[in-house]
């Protein structure tokens, strides 16, 4: 996730959205892989904050693609972003479908 955010910053994105589908509302997700991805995202945002990078988070519980689709629909109404990363490939698939519908 750190590398994905770094790549978006290289492309001059400064408002980056992360889309998640946490199973439970906790300080950290229960899956180790998602915890690592969240940490990578947070570390990248901290690193690039002096360059004006900002983060937004949309977290919709549920199956990956459905959650991604719902999350990007919500984000397009409530958030300003120029780049998106997703917590899993299935969430990314839902995000992709939502963006194609615009």
PDB file of N, CA and C in Angstrom:
ATOM      1  N   UNK A   1       0.831  -1.188   0.000  1.00  0.00           N
ATOM      2  CA  UNK A   1       0.000   0.000   0.000  1.00  0.00           C
ATOM      3  C   UNK A   1       0.878   1.255   0.000  1.00  0.00           C
ATOM      4  N   UNK A   2       1.997   1.185   0.718  1.00  0.00           N
ATOM      5  CA  UNK A   2       2.918   2.316   0.730  1.00  0.00           C
ATOM      6  C   UNK A   2       3.358   2.646  -0.691  1.00  0.00           C
ATOM      7  N   UNK A   3       3.702   1.603  -1.453  1.00  0.00           N
ATOM      8  CA  UNK A   3       4.155   1.807  -2.827  1.00  0.00           C
ATOM      9  C   UNK A   3       3.043   2.374  -3.706  1.00  0.00           C
ATOM     10  N   UNK A   4       1.819   1.933  -3.502  1.00  0.00           N
ATOM     11  CA  UNK A   4       0.697   2.440  -4.297  1.00  0.00           C
ATOM     12  C   UNK A   4       0.495   3.931  -4.055  1.00  0.00           C
ATOM     13  N   UNK A   5       0.546   4.331  -2.793  1.00  0.00           N
ATOM     14  CA  UNK A   5       0.394   5.756  -2.472  1.00  0.00           C
ATOM     15  C   UNK A   5       1.579   6.544  -3.035  1.00  0.00           C
ATOM     16  N   UNK A   6       2.773   6.002  -2.901  1.00  0.00           N
ATOM     17  CA  UNK A   6       3.966   6.674  -3.440  1.00  0.00           C
ATOM     18  C   UNK A   6       3.828   6.900  -4.942  1.00  0.00           C
ATOM     19  N   UNK A   7       3.303   5.898  -5.639  1.00  0.00           N
ATOM     20  CA  UNK A   7       3.109   6.028  -7.078  1.00  0.00           C
ATOM     21  C   UNK A   7       2.105   7.135  -7.398  1.00  0.00           C
ATOM     22  N   UNK A   8       1.010   7.184  -6.653  1.00  0.00           N
ATOM     23  CA  UNK A   8       0.028   8.246  -6.878  1.00  0.00           C
ATOM     24  C   UNK A   8       0.635   9.627  -6.615  1.00  0.00           C
ATOM     25  N   UNK A   9       1.473   9.727  -5.601  1.00  0.00           N
ATOM     26  CA  UNK A   9       2.140  11.001  -5.307  1.00  0.00           C
ATOM     27  C   UNK A   9       3.086  11.378  -6.451  1.00  0.00           C
ATOM     28  N   UNK A  10       3.799  10.396  -6.988  1.00  0.00           N
ATOM     29  CA  UNK A  10       4.672  10.651  -8.144  1.00  0.00           C
ATOM     30  C   UNK A  10       3.869  11.199  -9.323  1.00  0.00           C
ATOM     31  N   UNK A  11       2.624  10.751  -9.459  1.00  0.00           N
ATOM     32  CA  UNK A  11       1.747  11.233 -10.526  1.00  0.00           C
ATOM     33  C   UNK A  11       1.079  12.563 -10.166  1.00  0.00           C
ATOM     34  N   UNK A  12       1.490  13.144  -9.037  1.00  0.00           N
ATOM     35  CA  UNK A  12       1.048  14.459  -8.553  1.00  0.00           C
ATOM     36  C   UNK A  12      -0.352  14.466  -7.944  1.00  0.00           C
ATOM     37  N   UNK A  13      -0.819  13.318  -7.502  1.00  0.00           N
ATOM     38  CA  UNK A  13      -2.067  13.284  -6.734  1.00  0.00           C
ATOM     39  C   UNK A  13      -1.766  13.772  -5.328  1.00  0.00           C
ATOM     40  N   UNK A  14      -2.652  14.575  -4.775  1.00  0.00           N
ATOM     41  CA  UNK A  14      -2.445  15.114  -3.428  1.00  0.00           C
ATOM     42  C   UNK A  14      -3.618  14.816  -2.497  1.00  0.00           C
ATOM     43  N   UNK A  15      -4.718  14.356  -3.018  1.00  0.00           N
ATOM     44  CA  UNK A  15      -5.886  13.997  -2.206  1.00  0.00           C
ATOM     45  C   UNK A  15      -6.221  12.545  -2.527  1.00  0.00           C
ATOM     46  N   UNK A  16      -5.826  11.662  -1.628  1.00  0.00           N
ATOM     47  CA  UNK A  16      -5.903  10.229  -1.895  1.00  0.00           C
ATOM     48  C   UNK A  16      -6.952   9.578  -0.999  1.00  0.00           C
ATOM     49  N   UNK A  17      -7.800   8.810  -1.628  1.00  0.00           N
ATOM     50  CA  UNK A  17      -8.882   8.103  -0.949  1.00  0.00           C
ATOM     51  C   UNK A  17      -8.486   6.643  -0.778  1.00  0.00           C
ATOM     52  N   UNK A  18      -8.702   6.112   0.409  1.00  0.00           N
ATOM     53  CA  UNK A  18      -8.590   4.669   0.612  1.00  0.00           C
ATOM     54  C   UNK A  18      -9.984   4.129   0.852  1.00  0.00           C
ATOM     55  N   UNK A  19     -10.311   3.060   0.131  1.00  0.00           N
ATOM     56  CA  UNK A  19     -11.617   2.414   0.256  1.00  0.00           C
ATOM     57  C   UNK A  19     -11.402   1.081   0.951  1.00  0.00           C
ATOM     58  N   UNK A  20     -12.150   0.884   2.040  1.00  0.00           N
ATOM     59  CA  UNK A  20     -12.019  -0.336   2.836  1.00  0.00           C
ATOM     60  C   UNK A  20     -13.382  -0.992   3.017  1.00  0.00           C
ATOM     61  N   UNK A  21     -13.332  -2.260   3.406  1.00  0.00           N
ATOM     62  CA  UNK A  21     -14.570  -2.987   3.741  1.00  0.00           C
ATOM     63  C   UNK A  21     -14.365  -3.752   5.044  1.00  0.00           C
ATOM     64  N   UNK A  22     -14.091  -3.017   6.090  1.00  0.00           N
ATOM     65  CA  UNK A  22     -13.854  -3.640   7.391  1.00  0.00           C
ATOM     66  C   UNK A  22     -15.056  -4.461   7.819  1.00  0.00           C
ATOM     67  N   UNK A  23     -14.768  -5.606   8.407  1.00  0.00           N
ATOM     68  CA  UNK A  23     -15.822  -6.491   8.881  1.00  0.00           C
ATOM     69  C   UNK A  23     -16.416  -5.955  10.167  1.00  0.00           C
ATOM     70  N   UNK A  24     -15.572  -5.446  11.035  1.00  0.00           N
ATOM     71  CA  UNK A  24     -16.016  -4.938  12.335  1.00  0.00           C
ATOM     72  C   UNK A  24     -15.533  -3.508  12.490  1.00  0.00           C
ATOM     73  N   UNK A  25     -16.242  -2.759  13.289  1.00  0.00           N
ATOM     74  CA  UNK A  25     -15.810  -1.409  13.602  1.00  0.00           C
ATOM     75  C   UNK A  25     -14.904  -1.506  14.826  1.00  0.00           C
ATOM     76  N   UNK A  26     -13.620  -1.514  14.572  1.00  0.00           N
ATOM     77  CA  UNK A  26     -12.604  -1.614  15.618  1.00  0.00           C
ATOM     78  C   UNK A  26     -11.491  -0.635  15.268  1.00  0.00           C
ATOM     79  N   UNK A  27     -10.586  -0.408  16.210  1.00  0.00           N
ATOM     80  CA  UNK A  27      -9.447   0.443  15.858  1.00  0.00           C
ATOM     81  C   UNK A  27      -8.644  -0.120  14.685  1.00  0.00           C
ATOM     82  N   UNK A  28      -8.564  -1.453  14.586  1.00  0.00           N
ATOM     83  CA  UNK A  28      -7.857  -2.084  13.479  1.00  0.00           C
ATOM     84  C   UNK A  28      -8.660  -3.275  12.982  1.00  0.00           C
ATOM     85  N   UNK A  29      -8.578  -3.554  11.672  1.00  0.00           N
ATOM     86  CA  UNK A  29      -9.277  -4.724  11.142  1.00  0.00           C
ATOM     87  C   UNK A  29      -8.731  -6.011  11.742  1.00  0.00           C
ATOM     88  N   UNK A  30      -9.544  -7.060  11.724  1.00  0.00           N
ATOM     89  CA  UNK A  30      -9.126  -8.327  12.309  1.00  0.00           C
ATOM     90  C   UNK A  30      -8.151  -9.091  11.417  1.00  0.00           C
ATOM     91  N   UNK A  31      -8.180  -8.862  10.108  1.00  0.00           N
ATOM     92  CA  UNK A  31      -7.278  -9.567   9.208  1.00  0.00           C
ATOM     93  C   UNK A  31      -5.897  -8.923   9.189  1.00  0.00           C
ATOM     94  N   UNK A  32      -4.867  -9.745   9.385  1.00  0.00           N
ATOM     95  CA  UNK A  32      -3.490  -9.248   9.427  1.00  0.00           C
ATOM     96  C   UNK A  32      -3.118  -8.519   8.140  1.00  0.00           C
ATOM     97  N   UNK A  33      -3.505  -9.065   6.994  1.00  0.00           N
ATOM     98  CA  UNK A  33      -3.156  -8.430   5.721  1.00  0.00           C
ATOM     99  C   UNK A  33      -3.758  -7.027   5.616  1.00  0.00           C
ATOM    100  N   UNK A  34      -4.976  -6.861   6.107  1.00  0.00           N
ATOM    101  CA  UNK A  34      -5.590  -5.535   6.065  1.00  0.00           C
ATOM    102  C   UNK A  34      -4.917  -4.580   7.043  1.00  0.00           C
ATOM    103  N   UNK A  35      -4.481  -5.086   8.182  1.00  0.00           N
ATOM    104  CA  UNK A  35      -3.746  -4.230   9.128  1.00  0.00           C
ATOM    105  C   UNK A  35      -2.460  -3.725   8.487  1.00  0.00           C
ATOM    106  N   UNK A  36      -1.729  -4.628   7.806  1.00  0.00           N
ATOM    107  CA  UNK A  36      -0.494  -4.222   7.135  1.00  0.00           C
ATOM    108  C   UNK A  36      -0.768  -3.182   6.054  1.00  0.00           C
ATOM    109  N   UNK A  37      -1.826  -3.378   5.293  1.00  0.00           N
ATOM    110  CA  UNK A  37      -2.159  -2.413   4.242  1.00  0.00           C
ATOM    111  C   UNK A  37      -2.543  -1.062   4.836  1.00  0.00           C
ATOM    112  N   UNK A  38      -3.319  -1.075   5.909  1.00  0.00           N
ATOM    113  CA  UNK A  38      -3.679   0.180   6.570  1.00  0.00           C
ATOM    114  C   UNK A  38      -2.446   0.898   7.100  1.00  0.00           C
ATOM    115  N   UNK A  39      -1.532   0.147   7.690  1.00  0.00           N
ATOM    116  CA  UNK A  39      -0.292   0.760   8.191  1.00  0.00           C
ATOM    117  C   UNK A  39       0.526   1.350   7.059  1.00  0.00           C
ATOM    118  N   UNK A  40       0.628   0.620   5.954  1.00  0.00           N
ATOM    119  CA  UNK A  40       1.367   1.133   4.803  1.00  0.00           C
ATOM    120  C   UNK A  40       0.758   2.416   4.278  1.00  0.00           C
ATOM    121  N   UNK A  41      -0.569   2.470   4.228  1.00  0.00           N
ATOM    122  CA  UNK A  41      -1.253   3.681   3.785  1.00  0.00           C
ATOM    123  C   UNK A  41      -0.951   4.832   4.737  1.00  0.00           C
ATOM    124  N   UNK A  42      -1.083   4.589   6.031  1.00  0.00           N
ATOM    125  CA  UNK A  42      -0.842   5.640   7.031  1.00  0.00           C
ATOM    126  C   UNK A  42       0.594   6.139   6.984  1.00  0.00           C
ATOM    127  N   UNK A  43       1.543   5.217   6.855  1.00  0.00           N
ATOM    128  CA  UNK A  43       2.952   5.610   6.791  1.00  0.00           C
ATOM    129  C   UNK A  43       3.224   6.472   5.558  1.00  0.00           C
ATOM    130  N   UNK A  44       2.645   6.108   4.436  1.00  0.00           N
ATOM    131  CA  UNK A  44       2.843   6.886   3.216  1.00  0.00           C
ATOM    132  C   UNK A  44       2.233   8.281   3.353  1.00  0.00           C
ATOM    133  N   UNK A  45       1.048   8.358   3.910  1.00  0.00           N
ATOM    134  CA  UNK A  45       0.409   9.666   4.088  1.00  0.00           C
ATOM    135  C   UNK A  45       1.255  10.539   5.010  1.00  0.00           C
ATOM    136  N   UNK A  46       1.770   9.958   6.103  1.00  0.00           N
ATOM    137  CA  UNK A  46       2.646  10.723   7.000  1.00  0.00           C
ATOM    138  C   UNK A  46       3.896  11.211   6.269  1.00  0.00           C
ATOM    139  N   UNK A  47       4.491  10.348   5.465  1.00  0.00           N
ATOM    140  CA  UNK A  47       5.709  10.718   4.741  1.00  0.00           C
ATOM    141  C   UNK A  47       5.452  11.875   3.784  1.00  0.00           C
ATOM    142  N   UNK A  48       4.340  11.822   3.075  1.00  0.00           N
ATOM    143  CA  UNK A  48       4.082  12.815   2.029  1.00  0.00           C
ATOM    144  C   UNK A  48       3.244  14.001   2.491  1.00  0.00           C
ATOM    145  N   UNK A  49       2.842  14.010   3.738  1.00  0.00           N
ATOM    146  CA  UNK A  49       2.052  15.130   4.259  1.00  0.00           C
ATOM    147  C   UNK A  49       2.749  16.478   4.051  1.00  0.00           C
ATOM    148  N   UNK A  50       4.082  16.568   4.279  1.00  0.00           N
ATOM    149  CA  UNK A  50       4.747  17.857   4.031  1.00  0.00           C
ATOM    150  C   UNK A  50       4.638  18.337   2.577  1.00  0.00           C
ATOM    151  N   UNK A  51       4.348  17.436   1.659  1.00  0.00           N
ATOM    152  CA  UNK A  51       4.168  17.800   0.253  1.00  0.00           C
ATOM    153  C   UNK A  51       2.711  18.142  -0.059  1.00  0.00           C
ATOM    154  N   UNK A  52       1.889  18.203   0.968  1.00  0.00           N
ATOM    155  CA  UNK A  52       0.487  18.579   0.791  1.00  0.00           C
ATOM    156  C   UNK A  52      -0.455  17.416   0.547  1.00  0.00           C
ATOM    157  N   UNK A  53       0.005  16.202   0.771  1.00  0.00           N
ATOM    158  CA  UNK A  53      -0.845  15.033   0.554  1.00  0.00           C
ATOM    159  C   UNK A  53      -1.831  14.884   1.711  1.00  0.00           C
ATOM    160  N   UNK A  54      -3.094  14.658   1.357  1.00  0.00           N
ATOM    161  CA  UNK A  54      -4.163  14.467   2.335  1.00  0.00           C
ATOM    162  C   UNK A  54      -4.852  13.142   2.060  1.00  0.00           C
ATOM    163  N   UNK A  55      -5.431  12.578   3.112  1.00  0.00           N
ATOM    164  CA  UNK A  55      -6.111  11.288   2.974  1.00  0.00           C
ATOM    165  C   UNK A  55      -7.577  11.410   3.340  1.00  0.00           C
ATOM    166  N   UNK A  56      -8.368  10.604   2.669  1.00  0.00           N
ATOM    167  CA  UNK A  56      -9.769  10.420   3.036  1.00  0.00           C
ATOM    168  C   UNK A  56      -9.997   8.917   3.109  1.00  0.00           C
ATOM    169  N   UNK A  57     -10.896   8.511   4.002  1.00  0.00           N
ATOM    170  CA  UNK A  57     -11.188   7.093   4.193  1.00  0.00           C
ATOM    171  C   UNK A  57     -12.687   6.879   4.071  1.00  0.00           C
ATOM    172  N   UNK A  58     -13.056   5.890   3.272  1.00  0.00           N
ATOM    173  CA  UNK A  58     -14.449   5.453   3.221  1.00  0.00           C
ATOM    174  C   UNK A  58     -14.431   3.960   3.505  1.00  0.00           C
ATOM    175  N   UNK A  59     -15.136   3.568   4.550  1.00  0.00           N
ATOM    176  CA  UNK A  59     -15.132   2.181   5.011  1.00  0.00           C
ATOM    177  C   UNK A  59     -16.574   1.683   5.052  1.00  0.00           C
ATOM    178  N   UNK A  60     -16.909   0.787   4.133  1.00  0.00           N
ATOM    179  CA  UNK A  60     -18.252   0.224   4.059  1.00  0.00           C
ATOM    180  C   UNK A  60     -18.145  -1.277   4.313  1.00  0.00           C
ATOM    181  N   UNK A  61     -18.736  -1.786   5.381  1.00  0.00           N
ATOM    182  CA  UNK A  61     -18.674  -3.230   5.632  1.00  0.00           C
ATOM    183  C   UNK A  61     -19.428  -4.008   4.553  1.00  0.00           C
ATOM    184  N   UNK A  62     -18.983  -5.223   4.322  1.00  0.00           N
ATOM    185  CA  UNK A  62     -19.685  -6.084   3.381  1.00  0.00           C
ATOM    186  C   UNK A  62     -18.743  -6.776   2.425  1.00  0.00           C
ATOM    187  N   UNK A  63     -19.301  -7.604   1.547  1.00  0.00           N
ATOM    188  CA  UNK A  63     -18.491  -8.301   0.552  1.00  0.00           C
ATOM    189  C   UNK A  63     -17.725  -7.308  -0.316  1.00  0.00           C
ATOM    190  N   UNK A  64     -16.517  -7.674  -0.688  1.00  0.00           N
ATOM    191  CA  UNK A  64     -15.580  -6.785  -1.361  1.00  0.00           C
ATOM    192  C   UNK A  64     -16.117  -5.904  -2.468  1.00  0.00           C
ATOM    193  N   UNK A  65     -16.559  -6.501  -3.573  1.00  0.00           N
ATOM    194  CA  UNK A  65     -16.978  -5.696  -4.717  1.00  0.00           C
ATOM    195  C   UNK A  65     -18.200  -4.836  -4.395  1.00  0.00           C
ATOM    196  N   UNK A  66     -19.148  -5.388  -3.656  1.00  0.00           N
ATOM    197  CA  UNK A  66     -20.343  -4.615  -3.286  1.00  0.00           C
ATOM    198  C   UNK A  66     -19.964  -3.440  -2.386  1.00  0.00           C
ATOM    199  N   UNK A  67     -19.072  -3.696  -1.434  1.00  0.00           N
ATOM    200  CA  UNK A  67     -18.632  -2.631  -0.534  1.00  0.00           C
ATOM    201  C   UNK A  67     -17.871  -1.560  -1.301  1.00  0.00           C
ATOM    202  N   UNK A  68     -17.022  -1.974  -2.235  1.00  0.00           N
ATOM    203  CA  UNK A  68     -16.272  -1.010  -3.044  1.00  0.00           C
ATOM    204  C   UNK A  68     -17.176  -0.123  -3.862  1.00  0.00           C
ATOM    205  N   UNK A  69     -18.209  -0.722  -4.453  1.00  0.00           N
ATOM    206  CA  UNK A  69     -19.164   0.044  -5.249  1.00  0.00           C
ATOM    207  C   UNK A  69     -19.924   1.039  -4.377  1.00  0.00           C
ATOM    208  N   UNK A  70     -20.425   0.590  -3.240  1.00  0.00           N
ATOM    209  CA  UNK A  70     -21.139   1.492  -2.324  1.00  0.00           C
ATOM    210  C   UNK A  70     -20.217   2.596  -1.817  1.00  0.00           C
ATOM    211  N   UNK A  71     -18.979   2.230  -1.514  1.00  0.00           N
ATOM    212  CA  UNK A  71     -18.032   3.206  -0.967  1.00  0.00           C
ATOM    213  C   UNK A  71     -17.690   4.292  -1.970  1.00  0.00           C
ATOM    214  N   UNK A  72     -17.453   3.914  -3.227  1.00  0.00           N
ATOM    215  CA  UNK A  72     -17.078   4.944  -4.203  1.00  0.00           C
ATOM    216  C   UNK A  72     -18.280   5.828  -4.530  1.00  0.00           C
ATOM    217  N   UNK A  73     -19.470   5.263  -4.516  1.00  0.00           N
ATOM    218  CA  UNK A  73     -20.662   6.103  -4.718  1.00  0.00           C
ATOM    219  C   UNK A  73     -20.787   7.129  -3.596  1.00  0.00           C
ATOM    220  N   UNK A  74     -20.557   6.682  -2.372  1.00  0.00           N
ATOM    221  CA  UNK A  74     -20.599   7.601  -1.233  1.00  0.00           C
ATOM    222  C   UNK A  74     -19.487   8.639  -1.333  1.00  0.00           C
ATOM    223  N   UNK A  75     -18.281   8.191  -1.653  1.00  0.00           N
ATOM    224  CA  UNK A  75     -17.128   9.103  -1.720  1.00  0.00           C
ATOM    225  C   UNK A  75     -17.326  10.185  -2.776  1.00  0.00           C
ATOM    226  N   UNK A  76     -17.934   9.822  -3.894  1.00  0.00           N
ATOM    227  CA  UNK A  76     -18.140  10.814  -4.950  1.00  0.00           C
ATOM    228  C   UNK A  76     -19.112  11.904  -4.521  1.00  0.00           C
ATOM    229  N   UNK A  77     -19.925  11.624  -3.524  1.00  0.00           N
ATOM    230  CA  UNK A  77     -20.864  12.625  -3.012  1.00  0.00           C
ATOM    231  C   UNK A  77     -20.285  13.425  -1.856  1.00  0.00           C
ATOM    232  N   UNK A  78     -19.357  12.806  -1.090  1.00  0.00           N
ATOM    233  CA  UNK A  78     -18.937  13.427   0.169  1.00  0.00           C
ATOM    234  C   UNK A  78     -17.461  13.792   0.266  1.00  0.00           C
ATOM    235  N   UNK A  79     -16.628  13.273  -0.609  1.00  0.00           N
ATOM    236  CA  UNK A  79     -15.182  13.478  -0.502  1.00  0.00           C
ATOM    237  C   UNK A  79     -14.640  14.140  -1.763  1.00  0.00           C
ATOM    238  N   UNK A  80     -13.506  14.815  -1.610  1.00  0.00           N
ATOM    239  CA  UNK A  80     -12.773  15.321  -2.771  1.00  0.00           C
ATOM    240  C   UNK A  80     -11.484  14.526  -2.846  1.00  0.00           C
ATOM    241  N   UNK A  81     -11.246  13.879  -3.975  1.00  0.00           N
ATOM    242  CA  UNK A  81     -10.041  13.053  -4.122  1.00  0.00           C
ATOM    243  C   UNK A  81      -9.617  13.034  -5.580  1.00  0.00           C
ATOM    244  N   UNK A  82      -8.326  12.794  -5.783  1.00  0.00           N
ATOM    245  CA  UNK A  82      -7.800  12.702  -7.145  1.00  0.00           C
ATOM    246  C   UNK A  82      -7.223  11.324  -7.430  1.00  0.00           C
ATOM    247  N   UNK A  83      -7.000  10.526  -6.396  1.00  0.00           N
ATOM    248  CA  UNK A  83      -6.478   9.178  -6.548  1.00  0.00           C
ATOM    249  C   UNK A  83      -7.132   8.258  -5.534  1.00  0.00           C
ATOM    250  N   UNK A  84      -7.239   6.978  -5.886  1.00  0.00           N
ATOM    251  CA  UNK A  84      -7.907   6.000  -5.021  1.00  0.00           C
ATOM    252  C   UNK A  84      -7.047   4.758  -4.886  1.00  0.00           C
ATOM    253  N   UNK A  85      -6.992   4.221  -3.672  1.00  0.00           N
ATOM    254  CA  UNK A  85      -6.441   2.888  -3.428  1.00  0.00           C
ATOM    255  C   UNK A  85      -7.515   2.099  -2.690  1.00  0.00           C
ATOM    256  N   UNK A  86      -7.489   0.784  -2.878  1.00  0.00           N
ATOM    257  CA  UNK A  86      -8.470  -0.084  -2.238  1.00  0.00           C
ATOM    258  C   UNK A  86      -7.752  -1.120  -1.394  1.00  0.00           C
ATOM    259  N   UNK A  87      -8.391  -1.531  -0.332  1.00  0.00           N
ATOM    260  CA  UNK A  87      -7.795  -2.452   0.633  1.00  0.00           C
ATOM    261  C   UNK A  87      -7.592  -3.853   0.049  1.00  0.00           C
ATOM    262  N   UNK A  88      -8.438  -4.256  -0.909  1.00  0.00           N
ATOM    263  CA  UNK A  88      -8.284  -5.565  -1.564  1.00  0.00           C
ATOM    264  C   UNK A  88      -8.623  -5.430  -3.049  1.00  0.00           C
ATOM    265  N   UNK A  89      -8.265  -6.447  -3.795  1.00  0.00           N
ATOM    266  CA  UNK A  89      -8.580  -6.451  -5.227  1.00  0.00           C
ATOM    267  C   UNK A  89     -10.090  -6.450  -5.469  1.00  0.00           C
ATOM    268  N   UNK A  90     -10.834  -7.192  -4.660  1.00  0.00           N
ATOM    269  CA  UNK A  90     -12.280  -7.236  -4.854  1.00  0.00           C
ATOM    270  C   UNK A  90     -12.924  -5.888  -4.547  1.00  0.00           C
ATOM    271  N   UNK A  91     -12.442  -5.203  -3.531  1.00  0.00           N
ATOM    272  CA  UNK A  91     -12.944  -3.852  -3.248  1.00  0.00           C
ATOM    273  C   UNK A  91     -12.603  -2.946  -4.435  1.00  0.00           C
ATOM    274  N   UNK A  92     -11.400  -3.094  -4.969  1.00  0.00           N
ATOM    275  CA  UNK A  92     -10.983  -2.282  -6.122  1.00  0.00           C
ATOM    276  C   UNK A  92     -11.891  -2.539  -7.324  1.00  0.00           C
ATOM    277  N   UNK A  93     -12.318  -3.769  -7.511  1.00  0.00           N
ATOM    278  CA  UNK A  93     -13.210  -4.094  -8.616  1.00  0.00           C
ATOM    279  C   UNK A  93     -14.531  -3.329  -8.490  1.00  0.00           C
ATOM    280  N   UNK A  94     -15.072  -3.279  -7.282  1.00  0.00           N
ATOM    281  CA  UNK A  94     -16.295  -2.510  -7.056  1.00  0.00           C
ATOM    282  C   UNK A  94     -16.087  -1.027  -7.289  1.00  0.00           C
ATOM    283  N   UNK A  95     -14.942  -0.509  -6.841  1.00  0.00           N
ATOM    284  CA  UNK A  95     -14.609   0.900  -7.069  1.00  0.00           C
ATOM    285  C   UNK A  95     -14.542   1.178  -8.568  1.00  0.00           C
ATOM    286  N   UNK A  96     -13.867   0.299  -9.292  1.00  0.00           N
ATOM    287  CA  UNK A  96     -13.723   0.448 -10.739  1.00  0.00           C
ATOM    288  C   UNK A  96     -15.096   0.508 -11.423  1.00  0.00           C
ATOM    289  N   UNK A  97     -15.968  -0.398 -11.051  1.00  0.00           N
ATOM    290  CA  UNK A  97     -17.302  -0.406 -11.658  1.00  0.00           C
ATOM    291  C   UNK A  97     -18.055   0.875 -11.323  1.00  0.00           C
ATOM    292  N   UNK A  98     -17.925   1.346 -10.105  1.00  0.00           N
ATOM    293  CA  UNK A  98     -18.596   2.581  -9.718  1.00  0.00           C
ATOM    294  C   UNK A  98     -18.077   3.780 -10.497  1.00  0.00           C
ATOM    295  N   UNK A  99     -16.779   3.839 -10.721  1.00  0.00           N
ATOM    296  CA  UNK A  99     -16.204   4.956 -11.466  1.00  0.00           C
ATOM    297  C   UNK A  99     -16.582   4.901 -12.944  1.00  0.00           C
ATOM    298  N   UNK A 100     -16.734   3.722 -13.465  1.00  0.00           N
ATOM    299  CA  UNK A 100     -17.129   3.583 -14.877  1.00  0.00           C
ATOM    300  C   UNK A 100     -18.567   4.036 -15.108  1.00  0.00           C
ATOM    301  N   UNK A 101     -19.374   4.031 -14.073  1.00  0.00           N
ATOM    302  CA  UNK A 101     -20.775   4.414 -14.205  1.00  0.00           C
ATOM    303  C   UNK A 101     -20.979   5.925 -14.202  1.00  0.00           C
ATOM    304  N   UNK A 102     -19.932   6.639 -13.910  1.00  0.00           N
ATOM    305  CA  UNK A 102     -20.047   8.102 -13.826  1.00  0.00           C
ATOM    306  C   UNK A 102     -20.225   8.707 -15.200  1.00  0.00           C
TER     307      UNK A 102
END
